Amino acid sequence: MSQPLQPPAVSPAFAEGERDTVYRVIRARRDVRRGFLPEPLPDPLLTRLLRAAHDAPSVGLMQPSRFIVIRSLAIRRQVHSAFQHANQQALAKYQGERHDQYAALKLEGILEAPQNLCILCDAENEQGHGLGRQTMPQTAVYSTVCAVQNLWLAARAEGVGVGWVSILSPDALRTILSIPAHITPVAYLCLGYVDSFGDEPELERVGWERRAPLENVVFEETYTSREKP
C-alpha cells in the first residue's frame, strides 16, 4: 500500500492575524509633513523606536547606524534654514505648472515636530570585519536604510508620524550637527504624534505622482524594458 503524501515542509509562520497586521502597517505607512502635535514623545516610546532601528539587518552584522536625537528649537531652526536654502535651489529646477505645483508642496515638519532624528552611517565601522563589503561597499549605507524603514514601520504601529526630509545638504547637516567627515548622513526625520494619517500618500493625493503597478516592475529571469502604460 502506498504511503499518503506528506505536505511540503514550510517555515514556521506567524498567526494569520499577526501577519495581517504586518501587511496593514506596511500599507498604512506615510511620509508625514504636516499635522504634528506639540507633545514630545515619551522617552520609553522613543527608545522602542530606536531599538527597532538598531535591530535592523546589517551586512556582516556591522551595525553602522548612528542616531542623533534633536529636540533643541535653536538647532532645528538652523536645519530649517538649510532646508529653505536647498528647497529654493530645487524649486529653480522646475518650470511652468510643475514649478507652481512644487512651490505649493509641504515638504517638511522640522519646526512643527517636537523632536527630529538624524540617522547616520559609519561605513568605516570595523564591526563585522568587512564581511559582504568587499565587492559592494555601499551595503553599509543600505544597512542604515533598513534601520530607517524599521523605525518608520514601528512608528506607524505606535501611532507616531515620521517625515523624511531629503531636501538638505549633507555638508550643511555636518556643520550644524558636528558630524565627522567619514560619517554619512542618510536620513533626517521629523518625528512626533500627528492629528491624522492620510489614506493615501500625499504626493499621490495632490497629483504629483502616482504609484506604479507591481506588474510593471517585476521581471522573470533577466531584466527587460517595458514602456509605461
PDB file of C-alpha atoms in Angstrom:
ATOM      1  CA  MET A   1       0.000   0.000   0.000  1.00  0.00           C
ATOM      2  CA  SER A   2       1.368   3.399  -0.949  1.00  0.00           C
ATOM      3  CA  GLN A   3       2.047   5.849   1.799  1.00  0.00           C
ATOM      4  CA  PRO A   4      -0.050   9.047   1.893  1.00  0.00           C
ATOM      5  CA  LEU A   5       1.713  12.080   0.533  1.00  0.00           C
ATOM      6  CA  GLN A   6       3.193  14.298   3.169  1.00  0.00           C
ATOM      7  CA  PRO A   7       2.524  18.031   2.913  1.00  0.00           C
ATOM      8  CA  PRO A   8       5.586  20.036   1.927  1.00  0.00           C
ATOM      9  CA  ALA A   9       7.671  21.343   4.775  1.00  0.00           C
ATOM     10  CA  VAL A  10       7.123  25.020   5.483  1.00  0.00           C
ATOM     11  CA  SER A  11       8.964  27.526   7.590  1.00  0.00           C
ATOM     12  CA  PRO A  12       7.262  28.450  10.853  1.00  0.00           C
ATOM     13  CA  ALA A  13       4.927  31.374  10.242  1.00  0.00           C
ATOM     14  CA  PHE A  14       3.194  33.869  12.466  1.00  0.00           C
ATOM     15  CA  ALA A  15      -0.529  33.523  13.044  1.00  0.00           C
ATOM     16  CA  GLU A  16      -2.790  34.918  10.329  1.00  0.00           C
ATOM     17  CA  GLY A  17      -3.909  37.906  12.396  1.00  0.00           C
ATOM     18  CA  GLU A  18      -0.319  38.838  13.176  1.00  0.00           C
ATOM     19  CA  ARG A  19       0.628  38.579   9.505  1.00  0.00           C
ATOM     20  CA  ASP A  20      -2.310  40.765   8.539  1.00  0.00           C
ATOM     21  CA  THR A  21      -1.141  43.407  10.999  1.00  0.00           C
ATOM     22  CA  VAL A  22       2.349  43.480   9.469  1.00  0.00           C
ATOM     23  CA  TYR A  23       0.970  44.000   5.965  1.00  0.00           C
ATOM     24  CA  ARG A  24      -1.507  46.575   7.242  1.00  0.00           C
ATOM     25  CA  VAL A  25       1.273  48.614   8.851  1.00  0.00           C
ATOM     26  CA  ILE A  26       3.296  48.481   5.630  1.00  0.00           C
ATOM     27  CA  ARG A  27       0.340  49.744   3.582  1.00  0.00           C
ATOM     28  CA  ALA A  28      -0.530  52.435   6.156  1.00  0.00           C
ATOM     29  CA  ARG A  29       2.986  53.894   6.437  1.00  0.00           C
ATOM     30  CA  ARG A  30       3.046  57.520   5.346  1.00  0.00           C
ATOM     31  CA  ASP A  31       5.646  60.245   4.882  1.00  0.00           C
ATOM     32  CA  VAL A  32       4.183  62.878   7.233  1.00  0.00           C
ATOM     33  CA  ARG A  33       4.858  66.558   6.593  1.00  0.00           C
ATOM     34  CA  ARG A  34       2.005  68.282   8.473  1.00  0.00           C
ATOM     35  CA  GLY A  35      -0.242  67.887  11.488  1.00  0.00           C
ATOM     36  CA  PHE A  36       2.452  67.247  14.103  1.00  0.00           C
ATOM     37  CA  LEU A  37       1.250  67.731  17.682  1.00  0.00           C
ATOM     38  CA  PRO A  38       3.393  69.676  20.169  1.00  0.00           C
ATOM     39  CA  GLU A  39       3.630  66.926  22.799  1.00  0.00           C
ATOM     40  CA  PRO A  40       7.064  65.272  22.752  1.00  0.00           C
ATOM     41  CA  LEU A  41       7.308  61.503  22.554  1.00  0.00           C
ATOM     42  CA  PRO A  42       7.784  59.810  25.939  1.00  0.00           C
ATOM     43  CA  ASP A  43      11.328  58.540  26.380  1.00  0.00           C
ATOM     44  CA  PRO A  44      10.266  54.855  26.618  1.00  0.00           C
ATOM     45  CA  LEU A  45       8.449  55.129  23.282  1.00  0.00           C
ATOM     46  CA  LEU A  46      11.379  56.882  21.606  1.00  0.00           C
ATOM     47  CA  THR A  47      13.666  54.174  22.946  1.00  0.00           C
ATOM     48  CA  ARG A  48      11.411  51.465  21.468  1.00  0.00           C
ATOM     49  CA  LEU A  49      11.612  53.138  18.059  1.00  0.00           C
ATOM     50  CA  LEU A  50      15.386  53.457  18.263  1.00  0.00           C
ATOM     51  CA  ARG A  51      15.607  49.824  19.346  1.00  0.00           C
ATOM     52  CA  ALA A  52      13.596  48.795  16.280  1.00  0.00           C
ATOM     53  CA  ALA A  53      16.040  50.718  14.096  1.00  0.00           C
ATOM     54  CA  HIS A  54      19.056  49.244  15.886  1.00  0.00           C
ATOM     55  CA  ASP A  55      17.622  45.730  15.382  1.00  0.00           C
ATOM     56  CA  ALA A  56      17.610  46.157  11.589  1.00  0.00           C
ATOM     57  CA  PRO A  57      19.628  43.743   9.460  1.00  0.00           C
ATOM     58  CA  SER A  58      23.110  44.917   8.502  1.00  0.00           C
ATOM     59  CA  VAL A  59      25.760  43.497   6.203  1.00  0.00           C
ATOM     60  CA  GLY A  60      28.257  41.397   8.165  1.00  0.00           C
ATOM     61  CA  LEU A  61      26.387  42.414  11.348  1.00  0.00           C
ATOM     62  CA  MET A  62      28.374  45.653  11.159  1.00  0.00           C
ATOM     63  CA  GLN A  63      25.530  47.787  12.614  1.00  0.00           C
ATOM     64  CA  PRO A  64      26.769  51.028  11.042  1.00  0.00           C
ATOM     65  CA  SER A  65      23.790  53.188  12.009  1.00  0.00           C
ATOM     66  CA  ARG A  66      24.169  56.092  14.410  1.00  0.00           C
ATOM     67  CA  PHE A  67      21.358  58.286  15.757  1.00  0.00           C
ATOM     68  CA  ILE A  68      21.215  61.958  16.774  1.00  0.00           C
ATOM     69  CA  VAL A  69      18.021  62.930  18.627  1.00  0.00           C
ATOM     70  CA  ILE A  70      17.380  66.662  18.170  1.00  0.00           C
ATOM     71  CA  ARG A  71      14.988  68.455  20.487  1.00  0.00           C
ATOM     72  CA  SER A  72      16.599  71.919  20.584  1.00  0.00           C
ATOM     73  CA  LEU A  73      14.494  74.526  18.774  1.00  0.00           C
ATOM     74  CA  ALA A  74      17.654  76.512  18.041  1.00  0.00           C
ATOM     75  CA  ILE A  75      19.234  73.584  16.212  1.00  0.00           C
ATOM     76  CA  ARG A  76      16.008  72.774  14.393  1.00  0.00           C
ATOM     77  CA  ARG A  77      15.863  76.383  13.217  1.00  0.00           C
ATOM     78  CA  GLN A  78      19.340  76.025  11.743  1.00  0.00           C
ATOM     79  CA  VAL A  79      18.305  72.834   9.958  1.00  0.00           C
ATOM     80  CA  HIS A  80      15.116  74.515   8.739  1.00  0.00           C
ATOM     81  CA  SER A  81      17.168  77.368   7.315  1.00  0.00           C
ATOM     82  CA  ALA A  82      19.340  74.820   5.485  1.00  0.00           C
ATOM     83  CA  PHE A  83      16.165  73.197   4.137  1.00  0.00           C
ATOM     84  CA  GLN A  84      14.843  76.539   2.868  1.00  0.00           C
ATOM     85  CA  HIS A  85      18.104  77.182   1.013  1.00  0.00           C
ATOM     86  CA  ALA A  86      18.127  73.708  -0.565  1.00  0.00           C
ATOM     87  CA  ASN A  87      14.425  73.940  -1.376  1.00  0.00           C
ATOM     88  CA  GLN A  88      14.884  77.169  -3.309  1.00  0.00           C
ATOM     89  CA  GLN A  89      17.617  75.516  -5.335  1.00  0.00           C
ATOM     90  CA  ALA A  90      15.341  72.556  -6.030  1.00  0.00           C
ATOM     91  CA  LEU A  91      12.438  74.837  -6.984  1.00  0.00           C
ATOM     92  CA  ALA A  92      14.616  76.524  -9.610  1.00  0.00           C
ATOM     93  CA  LYS A  93      14.941  73.185 -11.435  1.00  0.00           C
ATOM     94  CA  TYR A  94      11.235  73.154 -12.331  1.00  0.00           C
ATOM     95  CA  GLN A  95       9.318  75.255 -14.807  1.00  0.00           C
ATOM     96  CA  GLY A  96       5.731  76.143 -15.567  1.00  0.00           C
ATOM     97  CA  GLU A  97       2.936  74.191 -13.924  1.00  0.00           C
ATOM     98  CA  ARG A  98       5.336  71.742 -12.255  1.00  0.00           C
ATOM     99  CA  HIS A  99       7.205  74.725 -10.700  1.00  0.00           C
ATOM    100  CA  ASP A 100       3.977  76.076  -9.226  1.00  0.00           C
ATOM    101  CA  GLN A 101       2.942  72.639  -8.029  1.00  0.00           C
ATOM    102  CA  TYR A 102       6.294  72.093  -6.324  1.00  0.00           C
ATOM    103  CA  ALA A 103       6.127  75.524  -4.653  1.00  0.00           C
ATOM    104  CA  ALA A 104       2.780  74.589  -3.096  1.00  0.00           C
ATOM    105  CA  LEU A 105       4.007  71.317  -1.588  1.00  0.00           C
ATOM    106  CA  LYS A 106       4.564  70.947   2.155  1.00  0.00           C
ATOM    107  CA  LEU A 107       7.839  69.043   2.256  1.00  0.00           C
ATOM    108  CA  GLU A 108       8.927  69.099   5.906  1.00  0.00           C
ATOM    109  CA  GLY A 109       7.844  69.490   9.522  1.00  0.00           C
ATOM    110  CA  ILE A 110      11.206  70.380  11.050  1.00  0.00           C
ATOM    111  CA  LEU A 111       9.891  73.079  13.382  1.00  0.00           C
ATOM    112  CA  GLU A 112       6.454  71.551  13.984  1.00  0.00           C
ATOM    113  CA  ALA A 113       7.656  68.123  15.114  1.00  0.00           C
ATOM    114  CA  PRO A 114       8.830  68.296  18.752  1.00  0.00           C
ATOM    115  CA  GLN A 115      11.809  66.093  18.019  1.00  0.00           C
ATOM    116  CA  ASN A 116      13.867  65.411  14.919  1.00  0.00           C
ATOM    117  CA  LEU A 117      16.158  62.469  14.305  1.00  0.00           C
ATOM    118  CA  CYS A 118      19.233  62.333  12.109  1.00  0.00           C
ATOM    119  CA  ILE A 119      20.265  58.806  11.139  1.00  0.00           C
ATOM    120  CA  LEU A 120      23.867  58.358  10.057  1.00  0.00           C
ATOM    121  CA  CYS A 121      26.068  55.613   8.653  1.00  0.00           C
ATOM    122  CA  ASP A 122      29.598  54.880   9.835  1.00  0.00           C
ATOM    123  CA  ALA A 123      30.816  52.990   6.754  1.00  0.00           C
ATOM    124  CA  GLU A 124      34.282  52.711   8.316  1.00  0.00           C
ATOM    125  CA  ASN A 125      32.962  50.830  11.327  1.00  0.00           C
ATOM    126  CA  GLU A 126      35.197  47.796  11.838  1.00  0.00           C
ATOM    127  CA  GLN A 127      32.460  45.680  13.385  1.00  0.00           C
ATOM    128  CA  GLY A 128      31.661  42.834  11.005  1.00  0.00           C
ATOM    129  CA  HIS A 129      35.265  42.668   9.758  1.00  0.00           C
ATOM    130  CA  GLY A 130      34.301  43.807   6.263  1.00  0.00           C
ATOM    131  CA  LEU A 131      32.123  40.777   5.516  1.00  0.00           C
ATOM    132  CA  GLY A 132      29.922  41.494   2.488  1.00  0.00           C
ATOM    133  CA  ARG A 133      31.521  44.865   1.767  1.00  0.00           C
ATOM    134  CA  GLN A 134      34.490  43.837  -0.357  1.00  0.00           C
ATOM    135  CA  THR A 135      32.629  43.978  -3.662  1.00  0.00           C
ATOM    136  CA  MET A 136      29.683  46.176  -2.603  1.00  0.00           C
ATOM    137  CA  PRO A 137      30.869  48.708  -0.013  1.00  0.00           C
ATOM    138  CA  GLN A 138      27.623  50.649  -0.439  1.00  0.00           C
ATOM    139  CA  THR A 139      25.853  47.913   1.510  1.00  0.00           C
ATOM    140  CA  ALA A 140      26.878  49.787   4.658  1.00  0.00           C
ATOM    141  CA  VAL A 141      24.529  52.623   3.677  1.00  0.00           C
ATOM    142  CA  TYR A 142      21.909  50.110   2.549  1.00  0.00           C
ATOM    143  CA  SER A 143      22.034  48.673   6.067  1.00  0.00           C
ATOM    144  CA  THR A 144      21.254  52.073   7.535  1.00  0.00           C
ATOM    145  CA  VAL A 145      18.328  52.466   5.147  1.00  0.00           C
ATOM    146  CA  CYS A 146      16.993  49.199   6.596  1.00  0.00           C
ATOM    147  CA  ALA A 147      17.233  50.830  10.031  1.00  0.00           C
ATOM    148  CA  VAL A 148      15.221  53.808   8.759  1.00  0.00           C
ATOM    149  CA  GLN A 149      12.479  51.528   7.458  1.00  0.00           C
ATOM    150  CA  ASN A 150      12.383  49.530  10.685  1.00  0.00           C
ATOM    151  CA  LEU A 151      11.896  52.719  12.678  1.00  0.00           C
ATOM    152  CA  TRP A 152       9.285  54.020  10.244  1.00  0.00           C
ATOM    153  CA  LEU A 153       7.140  50.901  10.458  1.00  0.00           C
ATOM    154  CA  ALA A 154       7.468  50.686  14.228  1.00  0.00           C
ATOM    155  CA  ALA A 155       6.488  54.350  14.481  1.00  0.00           C
ATOM    156  CA  ARG A 156       3.368  53.806  12.373  1.00  0.00           C
ATOM    157  CA  ALA A 157       2.368  50.887  14.592  1.00  0.00           C
ATOM    158  CA  GLU A 158       2.782  53.181  17.616  1.00  0.00           C
ATOM    159  CA  GLY A 159       0.718  55.977  16.044  1.00  0.00           C
ATOM    160  CA  VAL A 160       3.783  58.184  15.526  1.00  0.00           C
ATOM    161  CA  GLY A 161       4.283  60.212  12.361  1.00  0.00           C
ATOM    162  CA  VAL A 162       7.595  60.229  10.503  1.00  0.00           C
ATOM    163  CA  GLY A 163       8.645  62.573   7.717  1.00  0.00           C
ATOM    164  CA  TRP A 164      11.896  62.099   5.795  1.00  0.00           C
ATOM    165  CA  VAL A 165      13.444  65.442   4.777  1.00  0.00           C
ATOM    166  CA  SER A 166      15.810  64.725   1.892  1.00  0.00           C
ATOM    167  CA  ILE A 167      15.974  68.345   0.696  1.00  0.00           C
ATOM    168  CA  LEU A 168      19.028  69.099   2.803  1.00  0.00           C
ATOM    169  CA  SER A 169      22.707  69.441   2.022  1.00  0.00           C
ATOM    170  CA  PRO A 170      24.722  66.713   3.786  1.00  0.00           C
ATOM    171  CA  ASP A 171      27.517  69.243   4.285  1.00  0.00           C
ATOM    172  CA  ALA A 172      25.091  71.636   5.970  1.00  0.00           C
ATOM    173  CA  LEU A 173      23.991  68.863   8.302  1.00  0.00           C
ATOM    174  CA  ARG A 174      27.613  68.011   9.067  1.00  0.00           C
ATOM    175  CA  THR A 175      28.265  71.600  10.096  1.00  0.00           C
ATOM    176  CA  ILE A 176      25.097  72.067  12.155  1.00  0.00           C
ATOM    177  CA  LEU A 177      25.268  68.698  13.926  1.00  0.00           C
ATOM    178  CA  SER A 178      29.082  68.391  14.198  1.00  0.00           C
ATOM    179  CA  ILE A 179      29.136  65.187  12.138  1.00  0.00           C
ATOM    180  CA  PRO A 180      32.652  63.884  11.345  1.00  0.00           C
ATOM    181  CA  ALA A 181      33.652  63.807   7.672  1.00  0.00           C
ATOM    182  CA  HIS A 182      33.729  59.997   7.477  1.00  0.00           C
ATOM    183  CA  ILE A 183      30.146  59.669   8.757  1.00  0.00           C
ATOM    184  CA  THR A 184      27.398  59.770   6.104  1.00  0.00           C
ATOM    185  CA  PRO A 185      24.079  61.493   6.852  1.00  0.00           C
ATOM    186  CA  VAL A 186      21.437  59.139   5.477  1.00  0.00           C
ATOM    187  CA  ALA A 187      18.095  60.387   6.787  1.00  0.00           C
ATOM    188  CA  TYR A 188      16.823  63.478   8.552  1.00  0.00           C
ATOM    189  CA  LEU A 189      13.456  62.644  10.097  1.00  0.00           C
ATOM    190  CA  CYS A 190      10.688  64.692  11.671  1.00  0.00           C
ATOM    191  CA  LEU A 191       9.140  62.613  14.428  1.00  0.00           C
ATOM    192  CA  GLY A 192       6.055  63.053  16.593  1.00  0.00           C
ATOM    193  CA  TYR A 193       2.404  62.409  17.273  1.00  0.00           C
ATOM    194  CA  VAL A 194       0.126  63.661  14.488  1.00  0.00           C
ATOM    195  CA  ASP A 195      -3.519  64.630  14.213  1.00  0.00           C
ATOM    196  CA  SER A 196      -4.149  62.077  11.444  1.00  0.00           C
ATOM    197  CA  PHE A 197      -2.613  59.785   8.835  1.00  0.00           C
ATOM    198  CA  GLY A 198      -3.619  60.103   5.215  1.00  0.00           C
ATOM    199  CA  ASP A 199      -5.491  57.329   3.436  1.00  0.00           C
ATOM    200  CA  GLU A 200      -3.015  57.634   0.558  1.00  0.00           C
ATOM    201  CA  PRO A 201       0.454  59.155   0.090  1.00  0.00           C
ATOM    202  CA  GLU A 202       0.226  62.951  -0.025  1.00  0.00           C
ATOM    203  CA  LEU A 203       2.141  63.231  -3.296  1.00  0.00           C
ATOM    204  CA  GLU A 204      -0.403  60.907  -4.856  1.00  0.00           C
ATOM    205  CA  ARG A 205      -3.291  62.835  -3.315  1.00  0.00           C
ATOM    206  CA  VAL A 206      -2.112  66.183  -4.720  1.00  0.00           C
ATOM    207  CA  GLY A 207      -1.350  64.730  -8.142  1.00  0.00           C
ATOM    208  CA  TRP A 208       2.445  64.999  -8.116  1.00  0.00           C
ATOM    209  CA  GLU A 209       2.924  61.307  -8.982  1.00  0.00           C
ATOM    210  CA  ARG A 210       1.087  58.006  -8.845  1.00  0.00           C
ATOM    211  CA  ARG A 211       2.156  54.535  -7.800  1.00  0.00           C
ATOM    212  CA  ALA A 212       3.436  52.153 -10.456  1.00  0.00           C
ATOM    213  CA  PRO A 213       1.594  48.825 -10.704  1.00  0.00           C
ATOM    214  CA  LEU A 214       3.544  45.864  -9.349  1.00  0.00           C
ATOM    215  CA  GLU A 215       3.449  44.101 -12.716  1.00  0.00           C
ATOM    216  CA  ASN A 216       5.388  46.999 -14.260  1.00  0.00           C
ATOM    217  CA  VAL A 217       8.425  46.398 -12.056  1.00  0.00           C
ATOM    218  CA  VAL A 218       8.635  42.589 -11.832  1.00  0.00           C
ATOM    219  CA  PHE A 219      10.747  40.674 -14.343  1.00  0.00           C
ATOM    220  CA  GLU A 220      11.464  36.980 -14.906  1.00  0.00           C
ATOM    221  CA  GLU A 221      14.999  35.615 -15.237  1.00  0.00           C
ATOM    222  CA  THR A 222      16.501  38.712 -16.925  1.00  0.00           C
ATOM    223  CA  TYR A 223      15.843  42.431 -16.974  1.00  0.00           C
ATOM    224  CA  THR A 224      13.833  43.590 -19.983  1.00  0.00           C
ATOM    225  CA  SER A 225      12.496  47.018 -20.851  1.00  0.00           C
ATOM    226  CA  ARG A 226       8.814  47.870 -20.613  1.00  0.00           C
ATOM    227  CA  GLU A 227       7.049  51.002 -21.717  1.00  0.00           C
ATOM    228  CA  LYS A 228       4.896  52.785 -19.191  1.00  0.00           C
ATOM    229  CA  PRO A 229       1.198  52.212 -19.777  1.00  0.00           C
TER     230      PRO A 229
END
